[in-house]
GROMACS .gro file of C-alpha atoms in nm:
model
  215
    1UNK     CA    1   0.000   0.000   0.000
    2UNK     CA    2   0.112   0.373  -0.073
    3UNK     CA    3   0.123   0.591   0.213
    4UNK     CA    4   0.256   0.994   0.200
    5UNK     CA    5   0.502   1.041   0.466
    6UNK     CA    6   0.599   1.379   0.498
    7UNK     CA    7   0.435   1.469   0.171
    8UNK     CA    8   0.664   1.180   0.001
    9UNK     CA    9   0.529   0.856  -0.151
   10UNK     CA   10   0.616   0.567   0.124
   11UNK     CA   11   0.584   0.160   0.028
   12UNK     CA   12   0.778   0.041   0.340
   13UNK     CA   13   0.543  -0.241   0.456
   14UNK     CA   14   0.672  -0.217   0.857
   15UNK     CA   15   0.504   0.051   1.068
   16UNK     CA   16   0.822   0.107   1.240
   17UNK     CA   17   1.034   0.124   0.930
   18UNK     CA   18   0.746   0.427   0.831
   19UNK     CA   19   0.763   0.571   1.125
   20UNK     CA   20   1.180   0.577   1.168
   21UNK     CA   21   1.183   0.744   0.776
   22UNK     CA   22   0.930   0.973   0.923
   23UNK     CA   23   1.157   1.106   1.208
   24UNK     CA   24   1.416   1.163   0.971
   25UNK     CA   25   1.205   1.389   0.761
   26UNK     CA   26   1.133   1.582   1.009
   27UNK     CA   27   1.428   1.657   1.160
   28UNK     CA   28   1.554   1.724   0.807
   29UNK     CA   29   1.269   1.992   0.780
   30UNK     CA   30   1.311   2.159   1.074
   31UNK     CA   31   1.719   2.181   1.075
   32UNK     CA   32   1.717   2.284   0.664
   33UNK     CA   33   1.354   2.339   0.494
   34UNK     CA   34   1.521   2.416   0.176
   35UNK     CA   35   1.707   2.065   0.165
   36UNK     CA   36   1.340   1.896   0.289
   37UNK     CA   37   1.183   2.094   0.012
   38UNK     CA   38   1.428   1.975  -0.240
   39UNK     CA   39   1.374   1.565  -0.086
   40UNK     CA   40   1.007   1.660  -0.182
   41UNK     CA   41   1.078   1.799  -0.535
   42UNK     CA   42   1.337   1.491  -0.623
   43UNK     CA   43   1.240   1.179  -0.383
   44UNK     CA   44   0.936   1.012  -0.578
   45UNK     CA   45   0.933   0.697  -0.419
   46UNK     CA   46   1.046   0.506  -0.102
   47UNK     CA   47   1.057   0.169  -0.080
   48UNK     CA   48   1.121  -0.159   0.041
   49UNK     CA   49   1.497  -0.282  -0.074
   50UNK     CA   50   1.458  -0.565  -0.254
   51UNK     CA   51   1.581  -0.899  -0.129
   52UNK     CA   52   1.820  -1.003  -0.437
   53UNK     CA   53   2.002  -0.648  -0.287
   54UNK     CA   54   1.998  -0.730   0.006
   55UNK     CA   55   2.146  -1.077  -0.014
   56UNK     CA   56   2.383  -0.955  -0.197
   57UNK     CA   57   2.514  -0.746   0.107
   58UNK     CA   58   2.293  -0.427   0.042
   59UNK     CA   59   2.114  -0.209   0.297
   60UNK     CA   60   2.023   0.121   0.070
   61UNK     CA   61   2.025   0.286  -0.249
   62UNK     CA   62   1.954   0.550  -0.426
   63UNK     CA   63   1.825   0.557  -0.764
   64UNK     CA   64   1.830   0.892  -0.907
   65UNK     CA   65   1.775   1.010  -1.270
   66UNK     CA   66   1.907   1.324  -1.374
   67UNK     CA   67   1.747   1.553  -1.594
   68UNK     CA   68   1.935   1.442  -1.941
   69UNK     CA   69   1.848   1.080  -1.828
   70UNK     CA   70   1.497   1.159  -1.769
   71UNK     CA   71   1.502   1.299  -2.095
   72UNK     CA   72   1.613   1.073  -2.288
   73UNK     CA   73   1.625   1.153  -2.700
   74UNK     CA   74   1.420   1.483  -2.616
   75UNK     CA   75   1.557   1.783  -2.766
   76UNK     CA   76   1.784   2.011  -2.481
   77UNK     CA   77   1.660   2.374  -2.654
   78UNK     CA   78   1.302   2.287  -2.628
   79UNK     CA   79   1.358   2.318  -2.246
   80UNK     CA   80   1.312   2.615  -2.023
   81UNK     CA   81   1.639   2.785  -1.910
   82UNK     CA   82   1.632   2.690  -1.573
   83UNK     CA   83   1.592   2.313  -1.651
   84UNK     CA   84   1.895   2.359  -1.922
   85UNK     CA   85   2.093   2.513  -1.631
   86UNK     CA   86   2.014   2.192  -1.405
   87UNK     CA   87   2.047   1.928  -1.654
   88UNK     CA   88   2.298   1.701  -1.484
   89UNK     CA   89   2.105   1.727  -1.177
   90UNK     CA   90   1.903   1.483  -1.042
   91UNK     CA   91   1.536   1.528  -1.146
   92UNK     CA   92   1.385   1.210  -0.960
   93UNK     CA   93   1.468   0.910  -0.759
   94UNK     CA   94   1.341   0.633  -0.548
   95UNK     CA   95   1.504   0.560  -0.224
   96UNK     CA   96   1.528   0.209  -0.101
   97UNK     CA   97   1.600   0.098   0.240
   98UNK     CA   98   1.566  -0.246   0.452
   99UNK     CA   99   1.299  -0.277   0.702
  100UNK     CA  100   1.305  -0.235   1.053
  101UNK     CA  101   1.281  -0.557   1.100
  102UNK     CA  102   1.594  -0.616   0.944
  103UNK     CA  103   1.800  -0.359   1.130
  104UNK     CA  104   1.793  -0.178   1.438
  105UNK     CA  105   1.632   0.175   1.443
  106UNK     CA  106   1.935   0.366   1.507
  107UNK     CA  107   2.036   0.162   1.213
  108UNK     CA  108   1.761   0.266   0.982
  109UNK     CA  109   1.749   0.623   1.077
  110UNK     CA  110   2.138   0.691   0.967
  111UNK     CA  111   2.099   0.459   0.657
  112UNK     CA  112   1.766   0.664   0.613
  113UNK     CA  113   1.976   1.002   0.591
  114UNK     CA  114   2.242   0.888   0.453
  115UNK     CA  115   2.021   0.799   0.108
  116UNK     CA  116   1.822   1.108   0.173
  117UNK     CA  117   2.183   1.295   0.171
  118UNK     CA  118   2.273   1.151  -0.188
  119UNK     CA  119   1.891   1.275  -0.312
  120UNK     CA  120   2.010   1.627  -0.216
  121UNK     CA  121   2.355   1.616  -0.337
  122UNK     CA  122   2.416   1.849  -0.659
  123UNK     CA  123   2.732   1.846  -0.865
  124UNK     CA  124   2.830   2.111  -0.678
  125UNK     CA  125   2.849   1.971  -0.380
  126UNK     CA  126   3.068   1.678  -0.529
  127UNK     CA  127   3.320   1.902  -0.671
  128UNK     CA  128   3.403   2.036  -0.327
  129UNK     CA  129   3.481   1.704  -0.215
  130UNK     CA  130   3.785   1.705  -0.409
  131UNK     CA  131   3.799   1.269  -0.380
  132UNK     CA  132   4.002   1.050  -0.584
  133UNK     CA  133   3.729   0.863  -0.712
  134UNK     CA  134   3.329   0.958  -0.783
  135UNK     CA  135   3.233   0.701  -0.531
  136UNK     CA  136   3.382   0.812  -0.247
  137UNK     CA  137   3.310   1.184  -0.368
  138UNK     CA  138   2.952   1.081  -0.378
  139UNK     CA  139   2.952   0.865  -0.066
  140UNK     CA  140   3.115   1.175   0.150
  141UNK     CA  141   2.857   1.398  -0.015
  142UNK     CA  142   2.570   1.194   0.131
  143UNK     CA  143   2.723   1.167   0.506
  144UNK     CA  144   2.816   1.574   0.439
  145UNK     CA  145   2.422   1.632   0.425
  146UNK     CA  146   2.377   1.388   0.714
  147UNK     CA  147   2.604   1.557   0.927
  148UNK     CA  148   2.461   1.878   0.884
  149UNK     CA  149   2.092   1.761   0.939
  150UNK     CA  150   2.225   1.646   1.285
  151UNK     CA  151   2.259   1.259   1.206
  152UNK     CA  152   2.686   1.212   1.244
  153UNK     CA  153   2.639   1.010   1.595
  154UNK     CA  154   2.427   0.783   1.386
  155UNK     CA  155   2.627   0.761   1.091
  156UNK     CA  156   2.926   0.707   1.316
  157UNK     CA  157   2.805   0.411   1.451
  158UNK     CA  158   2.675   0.295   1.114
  159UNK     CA  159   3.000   0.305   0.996
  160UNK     CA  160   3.114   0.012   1.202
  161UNK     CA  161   2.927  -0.180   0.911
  162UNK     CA  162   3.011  -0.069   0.633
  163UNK     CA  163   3.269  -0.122   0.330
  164UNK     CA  164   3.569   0.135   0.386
  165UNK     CA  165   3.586   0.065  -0.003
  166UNK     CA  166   3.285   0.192  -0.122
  167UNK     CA  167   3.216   0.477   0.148
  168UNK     CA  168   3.599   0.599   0.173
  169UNK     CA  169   3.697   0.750   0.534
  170UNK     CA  170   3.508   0.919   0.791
  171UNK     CA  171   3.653   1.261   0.898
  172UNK     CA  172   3.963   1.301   1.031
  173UNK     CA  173   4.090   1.000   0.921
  174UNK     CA  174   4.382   0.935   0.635
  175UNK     CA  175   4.275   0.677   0.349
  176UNK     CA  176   4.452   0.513   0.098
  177UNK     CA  177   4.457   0.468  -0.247
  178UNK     CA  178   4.700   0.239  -0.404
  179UNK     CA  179   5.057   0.447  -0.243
  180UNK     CA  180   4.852   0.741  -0.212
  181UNK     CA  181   4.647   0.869   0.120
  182UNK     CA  182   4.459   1.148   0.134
  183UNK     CA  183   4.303   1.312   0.469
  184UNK     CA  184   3.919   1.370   0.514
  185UNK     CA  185   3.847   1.706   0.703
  186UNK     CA  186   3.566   1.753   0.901
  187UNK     CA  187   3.383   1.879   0.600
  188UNK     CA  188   3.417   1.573   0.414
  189UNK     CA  189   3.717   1.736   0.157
  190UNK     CA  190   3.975   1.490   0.088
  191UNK     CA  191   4.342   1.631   0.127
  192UNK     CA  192   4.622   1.475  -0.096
  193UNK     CA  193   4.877   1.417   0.153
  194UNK     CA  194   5.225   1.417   0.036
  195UNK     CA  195   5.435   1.268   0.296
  196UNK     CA  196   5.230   1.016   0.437
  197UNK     CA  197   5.332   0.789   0.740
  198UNK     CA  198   5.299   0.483   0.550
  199UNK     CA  199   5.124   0.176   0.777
  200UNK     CA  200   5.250  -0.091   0.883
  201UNK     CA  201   4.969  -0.352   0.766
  202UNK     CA  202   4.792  -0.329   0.463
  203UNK     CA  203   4.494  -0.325   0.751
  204UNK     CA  204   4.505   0.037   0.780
  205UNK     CA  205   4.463   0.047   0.442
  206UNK     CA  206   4.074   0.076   0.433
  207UNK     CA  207   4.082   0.171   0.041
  208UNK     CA  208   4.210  -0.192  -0.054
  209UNK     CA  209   3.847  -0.330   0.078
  210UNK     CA  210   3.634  -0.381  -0.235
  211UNK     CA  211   3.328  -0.149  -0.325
  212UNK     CA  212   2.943  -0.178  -0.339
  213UNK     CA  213   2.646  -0.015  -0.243
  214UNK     CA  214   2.629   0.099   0.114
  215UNK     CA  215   2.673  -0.238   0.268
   0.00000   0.00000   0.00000
């Protein structure tokens, strides 16, 4: 069954999952209504993760379309300005998490923002990361918006999960890449770092892990 939660489709079958994705919402509204506002304009959909994803180690995607690729073959000067001007932008997405049932709630809530952070990430805000590769500037993007909508305990914890890999390091932390380490402020900008202590295990070498999707 559709439900509207917080004015955004909802197909999470659990009360308590509804409820959780709820909470975040409106947090997110009352820290930044322009980011909710945007979550409205882009976030069509929410909705159960399906199980081939998750056995396959994943808790939550996003599945955004930008503007060219929900346009497909349409012609880009038959647009209005302002859509031209936003065309690698995401237009629309669904947002797929686990159920409560399949997590705790603390869980859900930071995996909750941290899909609802890559929804609201612009190109922009991907640049700044300055990251050696587009996942990790796309991952740190997502936790940035987190962060500032008042979810980094959460995300901290959630972390202890994760695939170092795919998500790249939390802040104030040195990751590497290959010989390579950068530094991740407290902003989520990466830092080349020239003259890195180099480890003495390739086990604080998180970037060796392999990727995936916010496992």
């Amino acid at each position: 069954m559709r439900r509207l939660i917080r004015g955004i489709h909802c197909t999470l079958k659990v009360p308590a999952s509804r409820r959780i994705v709820a909470d975040v919402l409106r947090q997110i509204e009352r820290v930044s209504p322009k980011d909710f506002k945007r979550l409205r304009e882009v976030v069509a959909l929410i909705r159960p993760l399906p199980r081939a994803k998750l056995a396959d180690g994943t808790i939550g995607e996003w599945l955004g379309k930008t503007f060219e690729e929900a346009n497909a073959g349409a012609d880009f000067f038959s647009f209005p300005a302002e859509i031209r001007l936003r065309w690698d932008e995401w237009a629309t997405g669904t947002v797929e998490l686990v159920e409560a049932t399949q997590t705790d709630a603390h869980g859900l809530a930071a995996l909750a923002a941290h899909e609802f952070g890559h929804a609201c990430t612009r190109q922009d805000d991907l640049r700044r990361r300055n990251a050696p590769s587009d996942e990790w500037a796309s991952e740190a993007a997502a936790d940035w918006y987190a962060y500032r909508w008042g979810f980094g305990e959460l995300i901290r914890r959630a972390r202890k999960l994760t695939n170092w890999g795919h998500h790249g390091a939390e802040p104030r932390r040195t990751i590497w890449l290959g010989d390579e380490a950068y530094r991740v402020s407290r902003n989520f900008v990466y830092h080349y770092e020239p003259n890195p202590q180099q480890p003495n295990t390739r086990a604080g070498r998180p970037a060796d892990c392999e990727g995936g999707r916010d496992k």
